[in-house]
Coordinates of N, CA and C in Angstrom, one line a residue:
X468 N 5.8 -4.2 -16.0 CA 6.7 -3.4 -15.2 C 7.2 -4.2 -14.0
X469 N 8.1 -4.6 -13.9 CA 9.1 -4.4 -12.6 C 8.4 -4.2 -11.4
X470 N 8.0 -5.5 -10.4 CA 7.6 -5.2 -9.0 C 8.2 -4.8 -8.5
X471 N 9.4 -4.2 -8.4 CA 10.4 -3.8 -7.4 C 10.3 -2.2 -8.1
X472 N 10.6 -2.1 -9.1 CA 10.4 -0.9 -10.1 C 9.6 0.2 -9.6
X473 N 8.1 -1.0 -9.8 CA 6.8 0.1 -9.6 C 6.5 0.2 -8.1
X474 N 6.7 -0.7 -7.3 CA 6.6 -0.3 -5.6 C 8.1 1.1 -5.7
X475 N 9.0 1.1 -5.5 CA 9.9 2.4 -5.6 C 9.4 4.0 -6.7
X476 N 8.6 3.7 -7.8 CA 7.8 4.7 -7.9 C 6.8 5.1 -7.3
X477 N 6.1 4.2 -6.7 CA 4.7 4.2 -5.7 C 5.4 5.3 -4.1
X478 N 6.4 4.9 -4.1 CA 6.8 5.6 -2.9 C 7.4 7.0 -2.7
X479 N 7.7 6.8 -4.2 CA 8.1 8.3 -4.5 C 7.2 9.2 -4.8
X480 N 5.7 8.9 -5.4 CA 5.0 9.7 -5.4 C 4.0 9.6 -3.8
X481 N 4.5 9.1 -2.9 CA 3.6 9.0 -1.4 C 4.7 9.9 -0.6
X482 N 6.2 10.1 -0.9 CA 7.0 10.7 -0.4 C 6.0 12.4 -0.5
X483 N 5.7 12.6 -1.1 CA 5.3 14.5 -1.4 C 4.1 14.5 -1.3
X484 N 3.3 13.1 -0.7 CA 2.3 13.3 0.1 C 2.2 13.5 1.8
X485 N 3.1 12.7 2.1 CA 3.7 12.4 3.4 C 3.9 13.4 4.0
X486 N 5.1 14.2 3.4 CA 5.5 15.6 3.5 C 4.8 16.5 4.2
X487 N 3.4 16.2 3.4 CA 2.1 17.4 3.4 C 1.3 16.7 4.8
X488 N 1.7 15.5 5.1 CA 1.1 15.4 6.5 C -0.6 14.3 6.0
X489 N -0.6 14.3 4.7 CA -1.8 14.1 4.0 C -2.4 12.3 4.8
X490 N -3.4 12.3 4.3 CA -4.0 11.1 4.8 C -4.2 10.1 3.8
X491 N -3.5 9.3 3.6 CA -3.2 8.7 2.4 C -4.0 7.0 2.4
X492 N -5.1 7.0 1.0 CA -5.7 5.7 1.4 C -5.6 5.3 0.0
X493 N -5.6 3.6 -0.1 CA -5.1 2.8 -1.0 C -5.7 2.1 -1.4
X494 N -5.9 1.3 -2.8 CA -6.6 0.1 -2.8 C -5.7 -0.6 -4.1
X495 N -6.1 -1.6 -4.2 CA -5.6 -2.7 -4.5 C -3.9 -3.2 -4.3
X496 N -3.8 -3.1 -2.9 CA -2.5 -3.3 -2.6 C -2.7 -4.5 -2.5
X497 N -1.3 -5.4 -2.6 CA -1.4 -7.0 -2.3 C -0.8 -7.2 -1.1
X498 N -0.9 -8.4 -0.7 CA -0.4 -8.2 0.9 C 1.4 -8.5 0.7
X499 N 1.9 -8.9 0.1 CA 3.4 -8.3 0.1 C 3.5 -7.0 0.2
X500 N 2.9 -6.1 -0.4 CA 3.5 -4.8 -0.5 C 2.6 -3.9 0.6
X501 N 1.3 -4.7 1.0 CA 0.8 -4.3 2.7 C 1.5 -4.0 3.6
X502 N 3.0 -5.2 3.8 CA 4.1 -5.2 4.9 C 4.7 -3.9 4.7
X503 N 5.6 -3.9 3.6 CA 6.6 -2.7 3.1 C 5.4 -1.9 3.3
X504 N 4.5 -1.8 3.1 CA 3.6 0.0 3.2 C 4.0 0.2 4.6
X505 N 3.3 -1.0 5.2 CA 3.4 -1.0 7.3 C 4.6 -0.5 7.4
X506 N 5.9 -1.2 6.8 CA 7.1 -0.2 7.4 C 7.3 1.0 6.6
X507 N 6.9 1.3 5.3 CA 7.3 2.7 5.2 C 6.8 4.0 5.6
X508 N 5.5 3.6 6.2 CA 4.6 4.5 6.9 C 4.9 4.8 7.9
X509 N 5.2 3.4 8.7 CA 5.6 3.6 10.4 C 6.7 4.4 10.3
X510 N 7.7 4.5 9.5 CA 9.2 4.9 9.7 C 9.2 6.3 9.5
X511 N 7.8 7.0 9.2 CA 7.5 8.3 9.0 C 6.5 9.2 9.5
X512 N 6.1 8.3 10.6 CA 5.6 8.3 12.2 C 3.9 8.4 11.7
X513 N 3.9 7.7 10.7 CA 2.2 7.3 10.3 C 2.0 5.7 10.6
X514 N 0.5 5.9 11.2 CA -0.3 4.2 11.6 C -0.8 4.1 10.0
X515 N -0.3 3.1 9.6 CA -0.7 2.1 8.5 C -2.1 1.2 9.2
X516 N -3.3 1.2 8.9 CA -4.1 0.5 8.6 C -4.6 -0.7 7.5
X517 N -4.4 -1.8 7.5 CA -4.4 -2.6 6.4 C -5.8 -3.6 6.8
X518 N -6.5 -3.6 5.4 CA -7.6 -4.5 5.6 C -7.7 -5.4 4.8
X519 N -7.7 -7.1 5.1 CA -7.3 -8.0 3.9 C -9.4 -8.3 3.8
X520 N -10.5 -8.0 4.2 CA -11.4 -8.5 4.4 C -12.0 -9.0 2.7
X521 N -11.6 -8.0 2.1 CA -11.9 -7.7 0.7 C -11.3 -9.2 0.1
X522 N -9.6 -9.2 0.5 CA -9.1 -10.1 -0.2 C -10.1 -11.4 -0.3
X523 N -10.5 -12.0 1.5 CA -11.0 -13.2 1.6 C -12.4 -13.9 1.0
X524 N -12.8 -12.8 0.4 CA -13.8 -13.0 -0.5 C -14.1 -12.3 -1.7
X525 N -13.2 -11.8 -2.6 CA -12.8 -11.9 -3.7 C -12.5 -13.1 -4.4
X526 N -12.9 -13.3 -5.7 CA -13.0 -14.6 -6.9 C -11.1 -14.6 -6.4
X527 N -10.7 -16.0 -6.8 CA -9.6 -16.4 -6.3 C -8.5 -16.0 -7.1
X528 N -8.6 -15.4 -8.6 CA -7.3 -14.7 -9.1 C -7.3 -13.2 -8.5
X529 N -8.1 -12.7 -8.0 CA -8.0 -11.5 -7.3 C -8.0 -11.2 -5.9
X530 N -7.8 -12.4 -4.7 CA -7.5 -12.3 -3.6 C -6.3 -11.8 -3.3
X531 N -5.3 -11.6 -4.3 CA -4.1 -11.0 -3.3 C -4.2 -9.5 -3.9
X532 N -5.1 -9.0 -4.2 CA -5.0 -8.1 -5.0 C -5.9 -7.2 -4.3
X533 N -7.2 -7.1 -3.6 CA -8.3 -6.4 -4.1 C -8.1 -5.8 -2.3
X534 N -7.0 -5.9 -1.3 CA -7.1 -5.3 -0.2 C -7.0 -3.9 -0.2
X535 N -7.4 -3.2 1.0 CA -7.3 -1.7 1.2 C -6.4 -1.4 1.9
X536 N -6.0 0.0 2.4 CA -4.8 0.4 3.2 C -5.3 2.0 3.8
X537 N -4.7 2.3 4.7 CA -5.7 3.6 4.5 C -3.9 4.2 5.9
X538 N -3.5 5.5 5.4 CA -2.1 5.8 6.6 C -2.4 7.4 7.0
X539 N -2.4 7.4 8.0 CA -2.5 9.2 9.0 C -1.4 9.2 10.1
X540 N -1.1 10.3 10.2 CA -0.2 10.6 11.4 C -1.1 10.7 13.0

């Protein structure tokens, strides 16, 4: 699938979470799509928390992969 594809479905099902005010936590985000979370969260007056700690010691085909995210208003 389409990185661009599946981050724009990802958002659409976080849109009708958002809504609800909900506290929304993530995992295996990569840190490209860590940024874009930071801005789509901020723009909807939620603190994006991002933790790469996981990445930096994960086996090395899975460092960009294995971070957490966790967003509340």
């Amino acid at each position: 699938l389409d990185p661009y594809t599946r981050f724009d479905r990802i958002l659409a099902q976080l849109d009708a979470e958002v809504d609800k005010g909900a506290v929304i936590c993530l995992q295996e985000v990569n840190r490209a799509w860590g940024s874009r979370l930071h801005a789509y969260f901020s723009n909807r007056g939620y603190h994006f928390v991002y933790c790469t700690c996981l990445c930096l010691t994960a086996p090395v085909p899975w460092r960009d992969t294995l971070c957490l995210g966790v967003a509340s208003r």
